[in-house]
Amino acid sequence: MIQRTRRLQVWFIRVCSGILVWACLLQLVSVGELWHPRLLTGLAGSTRMWVRVEDPLPPSPPPLVPAREYTSNGFLKVSCNGGLNQMRAAICDMVTIARLLNLTLVVPELDKTSFWADHSNFEDIFDVRHFIDSLRDEVRIIKRLPKRFSQRYQYQPLVMSPVSWSNERYYLQQILPLFSKHKVIHFNKTDARLANNGIPIELQRLRCRVNFQALKFTHEIEALGNKLVRIIQEKGPYLALHLRYEMDMLAFSGCTRGCTEEEAEELKRLRYAFPWWREKEIVSEERRSQGLCPLTPEETALILQALGFVNTTQIYIASGEIFGSERRLAALRATFPRIVKKEMLLGPEDIRLFRNHSSQMAALDFMVSVASNTFIPTYDGNMARVVEGHRRYLGFKKTIHLDRKRLVELLDLHQNGTLSWNEFSVAVRLVHERKMGQPAQRRIADKPKEEDYFYANPRECFCKSTSCDDLLGPGNTTTVEPDMPPKTGFYVDV
């Protein structure tokens, strides 16, 4: 019995000694790394512990900009409505309004009830920490309201929708006084709530700072988007085609050209199913003649040919599911066989986490469209306009803004034999010689809805002067010669 006890004591001493030796060795490694990171490299064996010693340290984050000191007049909570790019513009506007009124902004809520039914939160699409930190010298942003203002404590904020296209005077005179009574105001709609024009240049430039610098996609989206761009660019220059021939667009606009009777009825039922799509009875051909319909895939093929794009052009389709699927893409693919989509270029595992999240998929299309050699939207919706503005900001990259009203006239004349192919092609190119994303003034109209959209041409944000007339010099124009398109390559520089 005594002998067994001694053996246990010896075994216990050996175990404790071993633990002590390992602890000392670990301390030695730590001290050695502090004095000289390579000092103990020679001791590295095959264990995981030694491999980690040699791993380079991650780069230090950039220092934070000094926070702006101000007395907050209250909390602004916002619920964005619409698709990704409509919400993106709205977020820029809401930051600007919070700065103007000296408010504390709660990280915006994203739309989860629209046609796309995407349940992504802000932090699922944008880098929320970067968003907060990069704007701290302008406005205080918090992730959630303080507990005392939560529903749990039966606090009810004032819920309202600001008047559309309002300038800074409206917010200073009509909205700011409300915060003296209601410490929290919830804007339940944010689309187009700030004017395009007529507001101070410092507010315009803040909108751009949010758009181009603070709204950074998450690491996962950035990594996959960059991978997608790299795959396409390895195959040569490419055209990003925002083919807006999708079910929601067709139902909303009432455009059914090329659809079967069954498809037209399906689109009509969808339009009636959404109460906020106010206009119900729509005559498709009238809408098309007014230029209010997205081009069909068949029409798009003819227009691209007329613009001089050859059949070897690599085309990335930036869109959701095309209505009618591959059947409707047949004519376009027959003319331009090098058509690619993200689902064709990425493996199932790459996009597994993005499926059923339309806004995250739209973020990938946004990145590919901004990086493209040429960008052409077939409808001037929010993505088309926001991408165009982003490409202007990056040096007026080629964006062909299609004049659909004039194009449908030319298409009909060509298809009924009135215009020959040569005449049609020259006419199409002449129509668009000043619609290629070159510097231009924003059009200011009597009605806000008829003005040029700020985010499509945020010219105050890429010029130094207050007038921005320096952008309109003769060296900053793009012209198209009315001759025949070349036999190879794009007819415009890519």
PDB file of C-alpha atoms in Angstrom, residues 141-323:
ATOM      1  CA  ILE A 141     -24.860  57.207 -35.205  1.00  0.00           C
ATOM      2  CA  ILE A 142     -25.992  54.475 -32.819  1.00  0.00           C
ATOM      3  CA  LYS A 143     -27.065  50.899 -33.463  1.00  0.00           C
ATOM      4  CA  ARG A 144     -30.256  51.068 -31.413  1.00  0.00           C
ATOM      5  CA  LEU A 145     -32.283  53.508 -29.379  1.00  0.00           C
ATOM      6  CA  PRO A 146     -31.611  53.835 -25.633  1.00  0.00           C
ATOM      7  CA  LYS A 147     -33.813  51.519 -23.603  1.00  0.00           C
ATOM      8  CA  ARG A 148     -35.940  54.338 -22.221  1.00  0.00           C
ATOM      9  CA  PHE A 149     -37.196  55.022 -25.779  1.00  0.00           C
ATOM     10  CA  SER A 150     -38.044  51.400 -26.595  1.00  0.00           C
ATOM     11  CA  GLN A 151     -41.485  49.834 -26.910  1.00  0.00           C
ATOM     12  CA  ARG A 152     -40.649  47.720 -23.903  1.00  0.00           C
ATOM     13  CA  TYR A 153     -40.931  50.887 -21.850  1.00  0.00           C
ATOM     14  CA  GLN A 154     -44.127  51.829 -23.746  1.00  0.00           C
ATOM     15  CA  TYR A 155     -42.512  54.767 -25.488  1.00  0.00           C
ATOM     16  CA  GLN A 156     -44.228  55.763 -28.730  1.00  0.00           C
ATOM     17  CA  PRO A 157     -42.188  57.850 -31.183  1.00  0.00           C
ATOM     18  CA  LEU A 158     -43.794  60.186 -33.680  1.00  0.00           C
ATOM     19  CA  VAL A 159     -44.144  58.194 -36.910  1.00  0.00           C
ATOM     20  CA  MET A 160     -44.363  60.202 -40.124  1.00  0.00           C
ATOM     21  CA  SER A 161     -43.275  60.506 -43.756  1.00  0.00           C
ATOM     22  CA  PRO A 162     -41.526  63.762 -44.660  1.00  0.00           C
ATOM     23  CA  VAL A 163     -42.795  65.681 -47.673  1.00  0.00           C
ATOM     24  CA  SER A 164     -41.063  64.494 -50.841  1.00  0.00           C
ATOM     25  CA  TRP A 165     -38.360  66.577 -52.536  1.00  0.00           C
ATOM     26  CA  SER A 166     -38.063  68.971 -49.570  1.00  0.00           C
ATOM     27  CA  ASN A 167     -35.150  71.375 -49.129  1.00  0.00           C
ATOM     28  CA  GLU A 168     -33.276  72.247 -45.943  1.00  0.00           C
ATOM     29  CA  ARG A 169     -35.735  75.005 -45.002  1.00  0.00           C
ATOM     30  CA  TYR A 170     -38.575  72.482 -44.700  1.00  0.00           C
ATOM     31  CA  TYR A 171     -36.541  70.337 -42.292  1.00  0.00           C
ATOM     32  CA  LEU A 172     -35.344  73.304 -40.240  1.00  0.00           C
ATOM     33  CA  GLN A 173     -38.740  75.007 -40.031  1.00  0.00           C
ATOM     34  CA  GLN A 174     -41.190  72.071 -40.039  1.00  0.00           C
ATOM     35  CA  ILE A 175     -39.348  69.018 -38.696  1.00  0.00           C
ATOM     36  CA  LEU A 176     -36.833  70.361 -36.178  1.00  0.00           C
ATOM     37  CA  PRO A 177     -39.488  71.985 -33.908  1.00  0.00           C
ATOM     38  CA  LEU A 178     -41.196  68.592 -33.554  1.00  0.00           C
ATOM     39  CA  PHE A 179     -38.193  67.249 -31.633  1.00  0.00           C
ATOM     40  CA  SER A 180     -38.871  69.610 -28.736  1.00  0.00           C
ATOM     41  CA  LYS A 181     -42.015  67.577 -28.036  1.00  0.00           C
ATOM     42  CA  HIS A 182     -41.047  64.193 -29.460  1.00  0.00           C
ATOM     43  CA  LYS A 183     -37.489  63.201 -28.655  1.00  0.00           C
ATOM     44  CA  VAL A 184     -37.717  60.395 -31.205  1.00  0.00           C
ATOM     45  CA  ILE A 185     -39.154  60.734 -34.706  1.00  0.00           C
ATOM     46  CA  HIS A 186     -39.501  57.731 -36.987  1.00  0.00           C
ATOM     47  CA  PHE A 187     -39.485  58.378 -40.746  1.00  0.00           C
ATOM     48  CA  ASN A 188     -41.345  55.355 -42.121  1.00  0.00           C
ATOM     49  CA  LYS A 189     -40.621  56.304 -45.746  1.00  0.00           C
ATOM     50  CA  THR A 190     -37.331  57.688 -46.959  1.00  0.00           C
ATOM     51  CA  ASP A 191     -37.388  57.593 -50.759  1.00  0.00           C
ATOM     52  CA  ALA A 192     -36.910  61.000 -52.442  1.00  0.00           C
ATOM     53  CA  ARG A 193     -37.394  63.004 -49.234  1.00  0.00           C
ATOM     54  CA  LEU A 194     -34.576  65.463 -49.986  1.00  0.00           C
ATOM     55  CA  ALA A 195     -34.492  67.782 -52.983  1.00  0.00           C
ATOM     56  CA  ASN A 196     -32.180  67.115 -55.918  1.00  0.00           C
ATOM     57  CA  ASN A 197     -31.257  70.763 -56.309  1.00  0.00           C
ATOM     58  CA  GLY A 198     -31.284  74.067 -54.493  1.00  0.00           C
ATOM     59  CA  ILE A 199     -29.706  72.932 -51.222  1.00  0.00           C
ATOM     60  CA  PRO A 200     -26.292  74.075 -49.870  1.00  0.00           C
ATOM     61  CA  ILE A 201     -23.252  72.541 -51.529  1.00  0.00           C
ATOM     62  CA  GLU A 202     -21.888  71.256 -48.197  1.00  0.00           C
ATOM     63  CA  LEU A 203     -25.031  69.130 -47.819  1.00  0.00           C
ATOM     64  CA  GLN A 204     -24.685  67.849 -51.370  1.00  0.00           C
ATOM     65  CA  ARG A 205     -21.090  66.865 -50.688  1.00  0.00           C
ATOM     66  CA  LEU A 206     -22.062  65.103 -47.479  1.00  0.00           C
ATOM     67  CA  ARG A 207     -24.545  63.002 -49.466  1.00  0.00           C
ATOM     68  CA  CYS A 208     -21.665  61.952 -51.684  1.00  0.00           C
ATOM     69  CA  ARG A 209     -19.335  61.248 -48.791  1.00  0.00           C
ATOM     70  CA  VAL A 210     -21.882  58.832 -47.375  1.00  0.00           C
ATOM     71  CA  ASN A 211     -22.507  57.231 -50.768  1.00  0.00           C
ATOM     72  CA  PHE A 212     -18.935  56.851 -51.975  1.00  0.00           C
ATOM     73  CA  GLN A 213     -17.043  56.381 -48.714  1.00  0.00           C
ATOM     74  CA  ALA A 214     -19.215  55.454 -45.734  1.00  0.00           C
ATOM     75  CA  LEU A 215     -21.501  52.884 -47.385  1.00  0.00           C
ATOM     76  CA  LYS A 216     -19.050  50.041 -47.745  1.00  0.00           C
ATOM     77  CA  PHE A 217     -20.343  46.524 -48.367  1.00  0.00           C
ATOM     78  CA  THR A 218     -19.610  43.775 -45.868  1.00  0.00           C
ATOM     79  CA  HIS A 219     -16.369  41.841 -46.172  1.00  0.00           C
ATOM     80  CA  GLU A 220     -18.258  38.810 -47.537  1.00  0.00           C
ATOM     81  CA  ILE A 221     -19.971  40.810 -50.279  1.00  0.00           C
ATOM     82  CA  GLU A 222     -16.785  42.712 -51.157  1.00  0.00           C
ATOM     83  CA  ALA A 223     -14.760  39.491 -51.382  1.00  0.00           C
ATOM     84  CA  LEU A 224     -17.276  37.681 -53.596  1.00  0.00           C
ATOM     85  CA  GLY A 225     -17.904  40.770 -55.737  1.00  0.00           C
ATOM     86  CA  ASN A 226     -14.182  41.251 -56.334  1.00  0.00           C
ATOM     87  CA  LYS A 227     -13.842  37.568 -57.184  1.00  0.00           C
ATOM     88  CA  LEU A 228     -16.658  37.906 -59.710  1.00  0.00           C
ATOM     89  CA  VAL A 229     -15.070  40.982 -61.309  1.00  0.00           C
ATOM     90  CA  ARG A 230     -11.703  39.226 -61.483  1.00  0.00           C
ATOM     91  CA  ILE A 231     -13.196  36.165 -63.215  1.00  0.00           C
ATOM     92  CA  ILE A 232     -14.866  38.350 -65.863  1.00  0.00           C
ATOM     93  CA  GLN A 233     -11.879  40.631 -66.425  1.00  0.00           C
ATOM     94  CA  GLU A 234      -9.600  37.636 -66.997  1.00  0.00           C
ATOM     95  CA  LYS A 235     -11.685  36.951 -70.123  1.00  0.00           C
ATOM     96  CA  GLY A 236     -11.272  40.497 -71.431  1.00  0.00           C
ATOM     97  CA  PRO A 237     -13.244  43.780 -71.472  1.00  0.00           C
ATOM     98  CA  TYR A 238     -16.934  43.494 -70.749  1.00  0.00           C
ATOM     99  CA  LEU A 239     -20.217  45.321 -71.011  1.00  0.00           C
ATOM    100  CA  ALA A 240     -22.496  45.286 -67.961  1.00  0.00           C
ATOM    101  CA  LEU A 241     -26.076  45.187 -69.215  1.00  0.00           C
ATOM    102  CA  HIS A 242     -28.724  46.000 -66.631  1.00  0.00           C
ATOM    103  CA  LEU A 243     -31.516  44.115 -68.363  1.00  0.00           C
ATOM    104  CA  ARG A 244     -34.538  45.216 -66.363  1.00  0.00           C
ATOM    105  CA  TYR A 245     -36.860  42.693 -68.008  1.00  0.00           C
ATOM    106  CA  GLU A 246     -37.919  41.242 -64.676  1.00  0.00           C
ATOM    107  CA  MET A 247     -41.342  40.296 -63.339  1.00  0.00           C
ATOM    108  CA  ASP A 248     -41.667  43.154 -60.846  1.00  0.00           C
ATOM    109  CA  MET A 249     -40.652  45.786 -63.414  1.00  0.00           C
ATOM    110  CA  LEU A 250     -43.025  44.486 -66.059  1.00  0.00           C
ATOM    111  CA  ALA A 251     -45.912  44.206 -63.611  1.00  0.00           C
ATOM    112  CA  PHE A 252     -45.306  47.683 -62.199  1.00  0.00           C
ATOM    113  CA  SER A 253     -44.936  49.356 -65.598  1.00  0.00           C
ATOM    114  CA  GLY A 254     -47.664  47.314 -67.305  1.00  0.00           C
ATOM    115  CA  CYS A 255     -45.339  46.518 -70.212  1.00  0.00           C
ATOM    116  CA  THR A 256     -46.143  43.207 -71.885  1.00  0.00           C
ATOM    117  CA  ARG A 257     -44.581  43.465 -75.351  1.00  0.00           C
ATOM    118  CA  GLY A 258     -43.431  40.020 -76.448  1.00  0.00           C
ATOM    119  CA  CYS A 259     -45.353  38.249 -73.673  1.00  0.00           C
ATOM    120  CA  THR A 260     -47.966  35.577 -74.217  1.00  0.00           C
ATOM    121  CA  GLU A 261     -51.572  36.229 -73.120  1.00  0.00           C
ATOM    122  CA  GLU A 262     -51.031  33.996 -70.104  1.00  0.00           C
ATOM    123  CA  GLU A 263     -47.889  35.908 -69.114  1.00  0.00           C
ATOM    124  CA  ALA A 264     -49.674  39.253 -69.532  1.00  0.00           C
ATOM    125  CA  GLU A 265     -52.461  38.074 -67.248  1.00  0.00           C
ATOM    126  CA  GLU A 266     -49.944  36.866 -64.684  1.00  0.00           C
ATOM    127  CA  LEU A 267     -48.303  40.305 -64.654  1.00  0.00           C
ATOM    128  CA  LYS A 268     -51.675  42.008 -64.286  1.00  0.00           C
ATOM    129  CA  ARG A 269     -52.606  39.829 -61.308  1.00  0.00           C
ATOM    130  CA  LEU A 270     -49.310  40.706 -59.659  1.00  0.00           C
ATOM    131  CA  ARG A 271     -49.918  44.430 -60.189  1.00  0.00           C
ATOM    132  CA  TYR A 272     -53.308  44.210 -58.477  1.00  0.00           C
ATOM    133  CA  ALA A 273     -51.821  42.214 -55.607  1.00  0.00           C
ATOM    134  CA  PHE A 274     -49.686  45.153 -54.453  1.00  0.00           C
ATOM    135  CA  PRO A 275     -51.841  48.072 -53.235  1.00  0.00           C
ATOM    136  CA  TRP A 276     -49.030  50.623 -53.471  1.00  0.00           C
ATOM    137  CA  TRP A 277     -48.700  50.024 -57.217  1.00  0.00           C
ATOM    138  CA  ARG A 278     -51.438  52.589 -57.759  1.00  0.00           C
ATOM    139  CA  GLU A 279     -51.937  52.517 -61.514  1.00  0.00           C
ATOM    140  CA  LYS A 280     -53.814  49.346 -62.430  1.00  0.00           C
ATOM    141  CA  GLU A 281     -55.294  49.565 -65.930  1.00  0.00           C
ATOM    142  CA  ILE A 282     -52.389  50.151 -68.304  1.00  0.00           C
ATOM    143  CA  VAL A 283     -52.251  49.988 -72.107  1.00  0.00           C
ATOM    144  CA  SER A 284     -48.862  48.448 -72.812  1.00  0.00           C
ATOM    145  CA  GLU A 285     -48.295  49.888 -76.303  1.00  0.00           C
ATOM    146  CA  GLU A 286     -49.162  53.411 -75.145  1.00  0.00           C
ATOM    147  CA  ARG A 287     -46.684  53.090 -72.305  1.00  0.00           C
ATOM    148  CA  ARG A 288     -44.034  51.774 -74.710  1.00  0.00           C
ATOM    149  CA  SER A 289     -44.525  54.651 -77.179  1.00  0.00           C
ATOM    150  CA  GLN A 290     -43.932  57.095 -74.300  1.00  0.00           C
ATOM    151  CA  GLY A 291     -40.593  55.466 -73.551  1.00  0.00           C
ATOM    152  CA  LEU A 292     -41.812  54.128 -70.199  1.00  0.00           C
ATOM    153  CA  CYS A 293     -41.108  50.443 -70.821  1.00  0.00           C
ATOM    154  CA  PRO A 294     -37.832  48.591 -70.366  1.00  0.00           C
ATOM    155  CA  LEU A 295     -36.445  47.329 -73.652  1.00  0.00           C
ATOM    156  CA  THR A 296     -37.160  43.680 -74.375  1.00  0.00           C
ATOM    157  CA  PRO A 297     -34.195  41.302 -74.815  1.00  0.00           C
ATOM    158  CA  GLU A 298     -34.938  41.187 -78.566  1.00  0.00           C
ATOM    159  CA  GLU A 299     -34.961  44.994 -78.839  1.00  0.00           C
ATOM    160  CA  THR A 300     -31.803  45.181 -76.759  1.00  0.00           C
ATOM    161  CA  ALA A 301     -29.960  42.881 -79.163  1.00  0.00           C
ATOM    162  CA  LEU A 302     -30.763  45.186 -82.100  1.00  0.00           C
ATOM    163  CA  ILE A 303     -29.773  48.330 -80.191  1.00  0.00           C
ATOM    164  CA  LEU A 304     -26.432  46.881 -79.089  1.00  0.00           C
ATOM    165  CA  GLN A 305     -25.663  45.905 -82.676  1.00  0.00           C
ATOM    166  CA  ALA A 306     -26.615  49.375 -83.887  1.00  0.00           C
ATOM    167  CA  LEU A 307     -24.330  50.923 -81.270  1.00  0.00           C
ATOM    168  CA  GLY A 308     -21.443  48.956 -82.746  1.00  0.00           C
ATOM    169  CA  PHE A 309     -20.969  46.135 -80.262  1.00  0.00           C
ATOM    170  CA  VAL A 310     -19.786  43.034 -82.116  1.00  0.00           C
ATOM    171  CA  ASN A 311     -20.824  39.449 -81.479  1.00  0.00           C
ATOM    172  CA  THR A 312     -17.615  38.690 -79.567  1.00  0.00           C
ATOM    173  CA  THR A 313     -18.497  41.262 -76.907  1.00  0.00           C
ATOM    174  CA  GLN A 314     -18.524  39.816 -73.403  1.00  0.00           C
ATOM    175  CA  ILE A 315     -21.804  40.822 -71.738  1.00  0.00           C
ATOM    176  CA  TYR A 316     -22.575  40.479 -68.050  1.00  0.00           C
ATOM    177  CA  ILE A 317     -26.318  40.413 -67.341  1.00  0.00           C
ATOM    178  CA  ALA A 318     -26.828  42.458 -64.173  1.00  0.00           C
ATOM    179  CA  SER A 319     -30.344  41.603 -63.078  1.00  0.00           C
ATOM    180  CA  GLY A 320     -32.538  39.183 -61.238  1.00  0.00           C
ATOM    181  CA  GLU A 321     -34.397  36.400 -63.005  1.00  0.00           C
ATOM    182  CA  ILE A 322     -35.455  37.427 -66.515  1.00  0.00           C
ATOM    183  CA  PHE A 323     -39.191  37.039 -67.064  1.00  0.00           C
TER     184      PHE A 323
END
